[in-house]
PDB file of C-alpha atoms in Angstrom:
ATOM      1  CA  MET L   1     -58.038  42.547-128.555  1.00  0.00           C
ATOM      2  CA  ILE L   2     -58.035  40.546-131.311  1.00  0.00           C
ATOM      3  CA  GLU L   3     -55.452  42.705-132.979  1.00  0.00           C
ATOM      4  CA  GLN L   4     -52.917  41.430-130.244  1.00  0.00           C
ATOM      5  CA  TRP L   5     -54.530  37.756-130.573  1.00  0.00           C
ATOM      6  CA  PHE L   6     -53.415  37.812-134.022  1.00  0.00           C
ATOM      7  CA  ASP L   7     -50.579  39.060-133.791  1.00  0.00           C
ATOM      8  CA  ALA L   8     -49.666  36.291-131.338  1.00  0.00           C
ATOM      9  CA  MET L   9     -50.684  33.714-133.667  1.00  0.00           C
ATOM     10  CA  ASN L  10     -48.756  35.138-136.453  1.00  0.00           C
ATOM     11  CA  ASP L  11     -45.313  35.307-133.917  1.00  0.00           C
ATOM     12  CA  THR L  12     -46.151  31.823-133.102  1.00  0.00           C
ATOM     13  CA  LEU L  13     -46.428  31.071-137.640  1.00  0.00           C
ATOM     14  CA  ASP L  14     -43.171  33.292-137.864  1.00  0.00           C
ATOM     15  CA  GLU L  15     -41.328  31.262-135.832  1.00  0.00           C
ATOM     16  CA  LEU L  16     -41.850  27.905-137.782  1.00  0.00           C
ATOM     17  CA  LEU L  17     -41.475  29.557-140.972  1.00  0.00           C
ATOM     18  CA  SER L  18     -38.342  30.025-140.012  1.00  0.00           C
ATOM     19  CA  ARG L  19     -37.362  27.304-137.805  1.00  0.00           C
ATOM     20  CA  TYR L  20     -38.606  24.275-139.538  1.00  0.00           C
ATOM     21  CA  PRO L  21     -35.906  24.488-142.720  1.00  0.00           C
ATOM     22  CA  LYS L  22     -33.169  23.802-140.713  1.00  0.00           C
ATOM     23  CA  ALA L  23     -34.781  21.534-137.767  1.00  0.00           C
ATOM     24  CA  SER L  24     -34.175  17.792-137.483  1.00  0.00           C
ATOM     25  CA  ASP L  25     -36.684  15.143-138.333  1.00  0.00           C
ATOM     26  CA  GLN L  26     -37.692  15.124-134.762  1.00  0.00           C
ATOM     27  CA  GLU L  27     -38.147  19.088-135.034  1.00  0.00           C
ATOM     28  CA  LYS L  28     -40.129  19.061-137.592  1.00  0.00           C
ATOM     29  CA  LYS L  29     -42.503  16.477-136.463  1.00  0.00           C
ATOM     30  CA  ASP L  30     -43.087  18.839-133.457  1.00  0.00           C
ATOM     31  CA  LEU L  31     -42.997  22.057-135.991  1.00  0.00           C
ATOM     32  CA  THR L  32     -45.895  20.417-137.921  1.00  0.00           C
ATOM     33  CA  GLU L  33     -47.979  19.265-134.923  1.00  0.00           C
ATOM     34  CA  GLN L  34     -48.217  23.047-133.575  1.00  0.00           C
ATOM     35  CA  TRP L  35     -48.665  24.405-137.577  1.00  0.00           C
ATOM     36  CA  ASN L  36     -51.481  21.711-137.288  1.00  0.00           C
ATOM     37  CA  VAL L  37     -52.945  23.151-133.815  1.00  0.00           C
ATOM     38  CA  LEU L  38     -52.433  26.511-135.929  1.00  0.00           C
ATOM     39  CA  LYS L  39     -54.563  25.840-138.362  1.00  0.00           C
ATOM     40  CA  SER L  40     -57.361  24.146-136.318  1.00  0.00           C
ATOM     41  CA  ILE L  41     -57.487  27.351-134.857  1.00  0.00           C
ATOM     42  CA  SER L  42     -57.968  29.353-138.609  1.00  0.00           C
ATOM     43  CA  ASP L  43     -60.465  26.792-139.316  1.00  0.00           C
ATOM     44  CA  ASP L  44     -62.884  27.771-136.294  1.00  0.00           C
ATOM     45  CA  ILE L  45     -62.091  31.334-137.257  1.00  0.00           C
ATOM     46  CA  ILE L  46     -62.608  31.195-140.332  1.00  0.00           C
ATOM     47  CA  GLU L  47     -66.050  28.962-139.452  1.00  0.00           C
ATOM     48  CA  ALA L  48     -67.148  31.351-136.736  1.00  0.00           C
ATOM     49  CA  TRP L  49     -66.136  34.580-139.097  1.00  0.00           C
ATOM     50  CA  LEU L  50     -68.443  33.146-142.061  1.00  0.00           C
ATOM     51  CA  ARG L  51     -71.628  32.307-139.390  1.00  0.00           C
ATOM     52  CA  PHE L  52     -71.019  36.363-138.444  1.00  0.00           C
ATOM     53  CA  GLU L  53     -70.995  37.353-142.422  1.00  0.00           C
ATOM     54  CA  ASP L  54     -74.029  35.386-142.925  1.00  0.00           C
ATOM     55  CA  LYS L  55     -75.909  37.461-139.498  1.00  0.00           C
ATOM     56  CA  MET L  56     -74.576  40.628-140.734  1.00  0.00           C
ATOM     57  CA  ALA L  57     -75.847  39.859-144.233  1.00  0.00           C
ATOM     58  CA  LEU L  58     -79.459  38.782-142.704  1.00  0.00           C
ATOM     59  CA  PHE L  59     -79.695  41.741-140.547  1.00  0.00           C
ATOM     60  CA  ARG L  60     -78.753  44.386-143.977  1.00  0.00           C
ATOM     61  CA  THR L  61     -81.487  42.595-145.496  1.00  0.00           C
ATOM     62  CA  LEU L  62     -83.695  43.325-143.078  1.00  0.00           C
ATOM     63  CA  THR L  63     -82.758  47.044-142.947  1.00  0.00           C
ATOM     64  CA  GLN L  64     -82.745  47.409-146.385  1.00  0.00           C
ATOM     65  CA  GLU L  65     -86.340  45.491-146.399  1.00  0.00           C
ATOM     66  CA  HIS L  66     -87.609  48.052-144.039  1.00  0.00           C
ATOM     67  CA  ASP L  67     -86.188  50.848-145.322  1.00  0.00           C
ATOM     68  CA  ILE L  68     -88.123  50.009-149.083  1.00  0.00           C
ATOM     69  CA  ALA L  69     -91.439  49.578-146.878  1.00  0.00           C
ATOM     70  CA  ALA L  70     -91.292  52.496-145.160  1.00  0.00           C
ATOM     71  CA  GLN L  71     -90.451  54.392-148.640  1.00  0.00           C
ATOM     72  CA  ALA L  72     -93.327  52.291-150.265  1.00  0.00           C
ATOM     73  CA  HIS L  73     -95.522  53.897-147.357  1.00  0.00           C
ATOM     74  CA  ASP L  74     -94.446  57.064-148.453  1.00  0.00           C
ATOM     75  CA  TYR L  75     -95.172  57.231-151.146  1.00  0.00           C
ATOM     76  CA  SER L  76     -99.094  55.624-151.273  1.00  0.00           C
ATOM     77  CA  ASP L  77     -99.405  58.286-148.934  1.00  0.00           C
ATOM     78  CA  VAL L  78     -98.619  60.936-151.465  1.00  0.00           C
ATOM     79  CA  LEU L  79    -100.024  59.055-154.270  1.00  0.00           C
ATOM     80  CA  MET L  80    -103.407  58.585-151.975  1.00  0.00           C
ATOM     81  CA  GLY L  81    -103.630  62.281-150.585  1.00  0.00           C
ATOM     82  CA  PRO L  82    -104.266  63.638-154.104  1.00  0.00           C
ATOM     83  CA  TYR L  83    -106.956  60.331-155.247  1.00  0.00           C
ATOM     84  CA  VAL L  84    -109.233  61.073-152.205  1.00  0.00           C
ATOM     85  CA  LYS L  85    -109.383  64.798-152.299  1.00  0.00           C
ATOM     86  CA  GLY L  86    -110.745  64.524-156.156  1.00  0.00           C
ATOM     87  CA  GLN L  87    -113.015  61.224-155.267  1.00  0.00           C
ATOM     88  CA  GLY L  88    -114.288  63.896-152.646  1.00  0.00           C
ATOM     89  CA  TYR L  89    -114.594  67.124-155.275  1.00  0.00           C
ATOM     90  CA  PHE L  90    -116.343  64.413-157.733  1.00  0.00           C
ATOM     91  CA  LYS L  91    -119.101  63.232-155.233  1.00  0.00           C
ATOM     92  CA  LEU L  92    -119.792  67.229-154.822  1.00  0.00           C
ATOM     93  CA  GLN L  93    -120.059  67.284-158.396  1.00  0.00           C
ATOM     94  CA  MET L  94    -117.228  69.839-158.546  1.00  0.00           C
ATOM     95  CA  PHE L  95    -115.731  68.923-161.826  1.00  0.00           C
ATOM     96  CA  ARG L  96    -112.763  71.252-162.152  1.00  0.00           C
ATOM     97  CA  ASP L  97    -110.915  70.838-159.340  1.00  0.00           C
ATOM     98  CA  ALA L  98    -111.319  67.192-158.690  1.00  0.00           C
ATOM     99  CA  ALA L  99    -110.050  66.874-162.290  1.00  0.00           C
ATOM    100  CA  GLY L 100    -106.617  69.198-161.001  1.00  0.00           C
ATOM    101  CA  GLN L 101    -106.335  66.349-158.282  1.00  0.00           C
ATOM    102  CA  PHE L 102    -106.305  63.589-160.428  1.00  0.00           C
ATOM    103  CA  GLU L 103    -104.172  65.096-162.750  1.00  0.00           C
ATOM    104  CA  GLU L 104    -101.999  65.079-160.172  1.00  0.00           C
ATOM    105  CA  THR L 105    -102.617  62.049-159.320  1.00  0.00           C
ATOM    106  CA  LEU L 106    -101.697  61.082-162.863  1.00  0.00           C
ATOM    107  CA  ARG L 107     -98.828  62.414-162.369  1.00  0.00           C
ATOM    108  CA  LEU L 108     -97.266  60.563-159.976  1.00  0.00           C
ATOM    109  CA  GLU L 109     -98.963  57.120-161.359  1.00  0.00           C
ATOM    110  CA  PRO L 110     -99.656  57.248-164.769  1.00  0.00           C
ATOM    111  CA  GLU L 111    -100.887  53.781-164.784  1.00  0.00           C
ATOM    112  CA  LEU L 112    -103.064  54.061-162.239  1.00  0.00           C
ATOM    113  CA  ASN L 113    -106.350  53.933-164.821  1.00  0.00           C
ATOM    114  CA  ILE L 114    -108.923  54.316-162.115  1.00  0.00           C
ATOM    115  CA  ALA L 115    -107.518  57.744-161.687  1.00  0.00           C
ATOM    116  CA  ARG L 116    -107.533  58.035-165.386  1.00  0.00           C
ATOM    117  CA  LEU L 117    -111.299  57.187-165.587  1.00  0.00           C
ATOM    118  CA  PHE L 118    -112.220  60.117-162.765  1.00  0.00           C
ATOM    119  CA  LEU L 119    -110.286  62.475-164.952  1.00  0.00           C
ATOM    120  CA  ALA L 120    -111.831  61.307-168.081  1.00  0.00           C
ATOM    121  CA  MET L 121    -115.277  62.192-166.250  1.00  0.00           C
ATOM    122  CA  CYS L 122    -114.597  65.194-164.981  1.00  0.00           C
ATOM    123  CA  ARG L 123    -113.527  66.491-168.126  1.00  0.00           C
ATOM    124  CA  MET L 124    -116.565  64.845-170.079  1.00  0.00           C
ATOM    125  CA  HIS L 125    -119.153  67.013-167.434  1.00  0.00           C
ATOM    126  CA  LEU L 126    -117.205  69.717-168.377  1.00  0.00           C
ATOM    127  CA  GLY L 127    -117.290  69.521-171.772  1.00  0.00           C
ATOM    128  CA  HIS L 128    -113.705  68.999-172.747  1.00  0.00           C
ATOM    129  CA  PHE L 129    -114.957  66.076-175.145  1.00  0.00           C
ATOM    130  CA  PRO L 130    -111.642  65.651-176.917  1.00  0.00           C
ATOM    131  CA  GLU L 131    -109.198  64.814-173.880  1.00  0.00           C
ATOM    132  CA  ALA L 132    -112.391  63.185-172.248  1.00  0.00           C
ATOM    133  CA  GLN L 133    -111.929  60.564-175.221  1.00  0.00           C
ATOM    134  CA  ARG L 134    -108.473  60.254-175.377  1.00  0.00           C
ATOM    135  CA  HIS L 135    -108.607  59.204-171.701  1.00  0.00           C
ATOM    136  CA  PHE L 136    -111.299  56.928-172.352  1.00  0.00           C
ATOM    137  CA  GLN L 137    -109.645  55.230-175.343  1.00  0.00           C
ATOM    138  CA  LEU L 138    -106.303  55.017-173.638  1.00  0.00           C
ATOM    139  CA  ILE L 139    -108.843  52.811-170.515  1.00  0.00           C
ATOM    140  CA  ALA L 140    -110.459  51.159-172.848  1.00  0.00           C
ATOM    141  CA  ALA L 141    -107.204  49.660-174.557  1.00  0.00           C
ATOM    142  CA  LEU L 142    -105.088  49.187-171.276  1.00  0.00           C
ATOM    143  CA  ALA L 143    -107.470  48.798-168.289  1.00  0.00           C
ATOM    144  CA  ASP L 144    -107.819  44.976-167.085  1.00  0.00           C
ATOM    145  CA  GLU L 145    -110.544  45.552-164.924  1.00  0.00           C
ATOM    146  CA  ALA L 146    -113.949  45.102-167.336  1.00  0.00           C
ATOM    147  CA  LYS L 147    -116.158  47.354-165.460  1.00  0.00           C
ATOM    148  CA  LEU L 148    -113.513  50.092-166.133  1.00  0.00           C
ATOM    149  CA  ARG L 149    -113.269  49.161-169.925  1.00  0.00           C
ATOM    150  CA  ALA L 150    -117.557  49.003-170.096  1.00  0.00           C
ATOM    151  CA  ILE L 151    -117.809  52.561-168.983  1.00  0.00           C
ATOM    152  CA  ALA L 152    -115.234  53.686-170.730  1.00  0.00           C
ATOM    153  CA  TYR L 153    -116.884  52.196-173.879  1.00  0.00           C
ATOM    154  CA  ASN L 154    -119.971  53.549-172.378  1.00  0.00           C
ATOM    155  CA  ALA L 155    -118.360  57.478-172.039  1.00  0.00           C
ATOM    156  CA  LEU L 156    -116.674  56.933-175.391  1.00  0.00           C
ATOM    157  CA  GLY L 157    -120.333  55.995-176.975  1.00  0.00           C
ATOM    158  CA  CYS L 158    -121.903  58.945-175.408  1.00  0.00           C
ATOM    159  CA  ILE L 159    -119.409  61.723-176.654  1.00  0.00           C
ATOM    160  CA  GLN L 160    -119.968  60.173-180.294  1.00  0.00           C
ATOM    161  CA  ALA L 161    -123.370  60.665-179.913  1.00  0.00           C
ATOM    162  CA  VAL L 162    -123.053  64.061-178.791  1.00  0.00           C
ATOM    163  CA  GLY L 163    -121.361  64.678-181.988  1.00  0.00           C
ATOM    164  CA  ALA L 164    -123.890  63.145-183.682  1.00  0.00           C
ATOM    165  CA  ASN L 165    -122.075  60.294-184.643  1.00  0.00           C
ATOM    166  CA  LEU L 166    -125.078  57.512-184.075  1.00  0.00           C
ATOM    167  CA  LYS L 167    -123.475  54.366-185.372  1.00  0.00           C
ATOM    168  CA  LEU L 168    -120.261  55.106-184.205  1.00  0.00           C
ATOM    169  CA  ALA L 169    -121.548  55.576-180.769  1.00  0.00           C
ATOM    170  CA  GLU L 170    -123.993  52.810-180.876  1.00  0.00           C
ATOM    171  CA  SER L 171    -121.221  50.312-181.641  1.00  0.00           C
ATOM    172  CA  TYR L 172    -119.687  51.919-178.377  1.00  0.00           C
ATOM    173  CA  PHE L 173    -122.485  51.122-176.777  1.00  0.00           C
ATOM    174  CA  ARG L 174    -122.775  47.211-177.696  1.00  0.00           C
ATOM    175  CA  GLN L 175    -118.744  47.012-176.518  1.00  0.00           C
ATOM    176  CA  ALA L 176    -119.802  48.358-173.262  1.00  0.00           C
ATOM    177  CA  ALA L 177    -122.538  46.157-172.325  1.00  0.00           C
ATOM    178  CA  GLU L 178    -120.784  42.999-173.872  1.00  0.00           C
ATOM    179  CA  THR L 179    -117.755  44.102-171.831  1.00  0.00           C
ATOM    180  CA  ASP L 180    -119.753  44.097-168.865  1.00  0.00           C
ATOM    181  CA  PRO L 181    -123.852  42.804-169.363  1.00  0.00           C
ATOM    182  CA  THR L 182    -124.882  43.980-166.201  1.00  0.00           C
ATOM    183  CA  PHE L 183    -123.776  47.246-166.649  1.00  0.00           C
ATOM    184  CA  GLU L 184    -127.574  49.143-167.753  1.00  0.00           C
ATOM    185  CA  ASP L 185    -126.181  52.315-168.950  1.00  0.00           C
ATOM    186  CA  PRO L 186    -124.984  51.568-172.249  1.00  0.00           C
ATOM    187  CA  LYS L 187    -128.053  49.451-173.577  1.00  0.00           C
ATOM    188  CA  ARG L 188    -130.617  52.261-171.983  1.00  0.00           C
ATOM    189  CA  ASN L 189    -128.077  54.728-173.925  1.00  0.00           C
ATOM    190  CA  LEU L 190    -128.384  51.825-176.991  1.00  0.00           C
ATOM    191  CA  GLU L 191    -132.356  52.136-177.143  1.00  0.00           C
ATOM    192  CA  SER L 192    -131.991  55.696-177.286  1.00  0.00           C
ATOM    193  CA  CYS L 193    -129.734  55.752-180.187  1.00  0.00           C
ATOM    194  CA  ARG L 194    -131.898  53.716-182.025  1.00  0.00           C
ATOM    195  CA  SER L 195    -135.853  55.120-181.245  1.00  0.00           C
ATOM    196  CA  LEU L 196    -134.223  59.012-181.361  1.00  0.00           C
ATOM    197  CA  SER L 197    -136.336  59.731-184.198  1.00  0.00           C
ATOM    198  CA  ALA L 198    -139.725  58.497-182.351  1.00  0.00           C
ATOM    199  CA  LYS L 199    -139.304  59.886-179.003  1.00  0.00           C
ATOM    200  CA  GLY L 200    -137.619  63.106-179.034  1.00  0.00           C
ATOM    201  CA  PRO L 201    -134.272  64.666-177.977  1.00  0.00           C
ATOM    202  CA  LEU L 202    -131.593  61.847-177.199  1.00  0.00           C
ATOM    203  CA  LYS L 203    -131.174  61.429-173.900  1.00  0.00           C
ATOM    204  CA  LEU L 204    -127.816  59.418-172.378  1.00  0.00           C
ATOM    205  CA  GLN L 205    -126.334  57.948-169.365  1.00  0.00           C
ATOM    206  CA  PHE L 206    -123.249  58.965-168.340  1.00  0.00           C
ATOM    207  CA  GLY L 207    -122.160  56.353-166.343  1.00  0.00           C
ATOM    208  CA  SER L 208    -122.596  58.479-163.426  1.00  0.00           C
ATOM    209  CA  SER L 209    -124.297  54.997-160.961  1.00  0.00           C
ATOM    210  CA  GLU L 210    -121.137  53.142-162.068  1.00  0.00           C
ATOM    211  CA  MET L 211    -118.721  55.517-161.220  1.00  0.00           C
ATOM    212  CA  GLN L 212    -120.122  56.145-157.286  1.00  0.00           C
ATOM    213  CA  THR L 213    -119.678  53.095-157.066  1.00  0.00           C
ATOM    214  CA  LEU L 214    -115.774  53.086-157.531  1.00  0.00           C
ATOM    215  CA  VAL L 215    -115.391  56.519-154.942  1.00  0.00           C
ATOM    216  CA  MET L 216    -113.697  55.297-151.557  1.00  0.00           C
ATOM    217  CA  THR L 217    -115.847  55.561-148.379  1.00  0.00           C
TER     218      THR L 217
END
């Protein structure tokens, strides 16, 4: 139907083009009036088409946004699956299983610092101190959240204390306490380091209670 209508418009315009060069002045005036009618129709068609294209573009945008949101939702489900499982294992103190889930989480989202913190804590509980230290150092350097950095500093202090590097351990404990003044474990650990000779074996607080507050319920 639209093609037939345009064919008729084109036929009329072809006739104007063929007649105009040989037309008399009056005929040229009549032909010009017909052209003005065609021009008016053409302008109306173009304006209507542009409005139609705007709506088409709006619909394309809406469908693209929907697709992006759906992909983000699907990705969130994929990401949160191992993370939630990891926290469940962590609560049960099944640190080896928890570590595997947090490693999968970081494979999906390497910059998720809280997952890295849980992984580092698992590694520390398993006695894998070099790997735990590497993760804690990344968190202390890169995390925006003061609580995460404080837990990381405290854990780094514990690792150094276990290795009998008490001066460095004390430095980390002080950084932890300064980063989060409400965090009691580094204060206790600092006092334990200072009174080691007087009170016997070193007793360390790894920050387990703070970690439990980060577990999703």
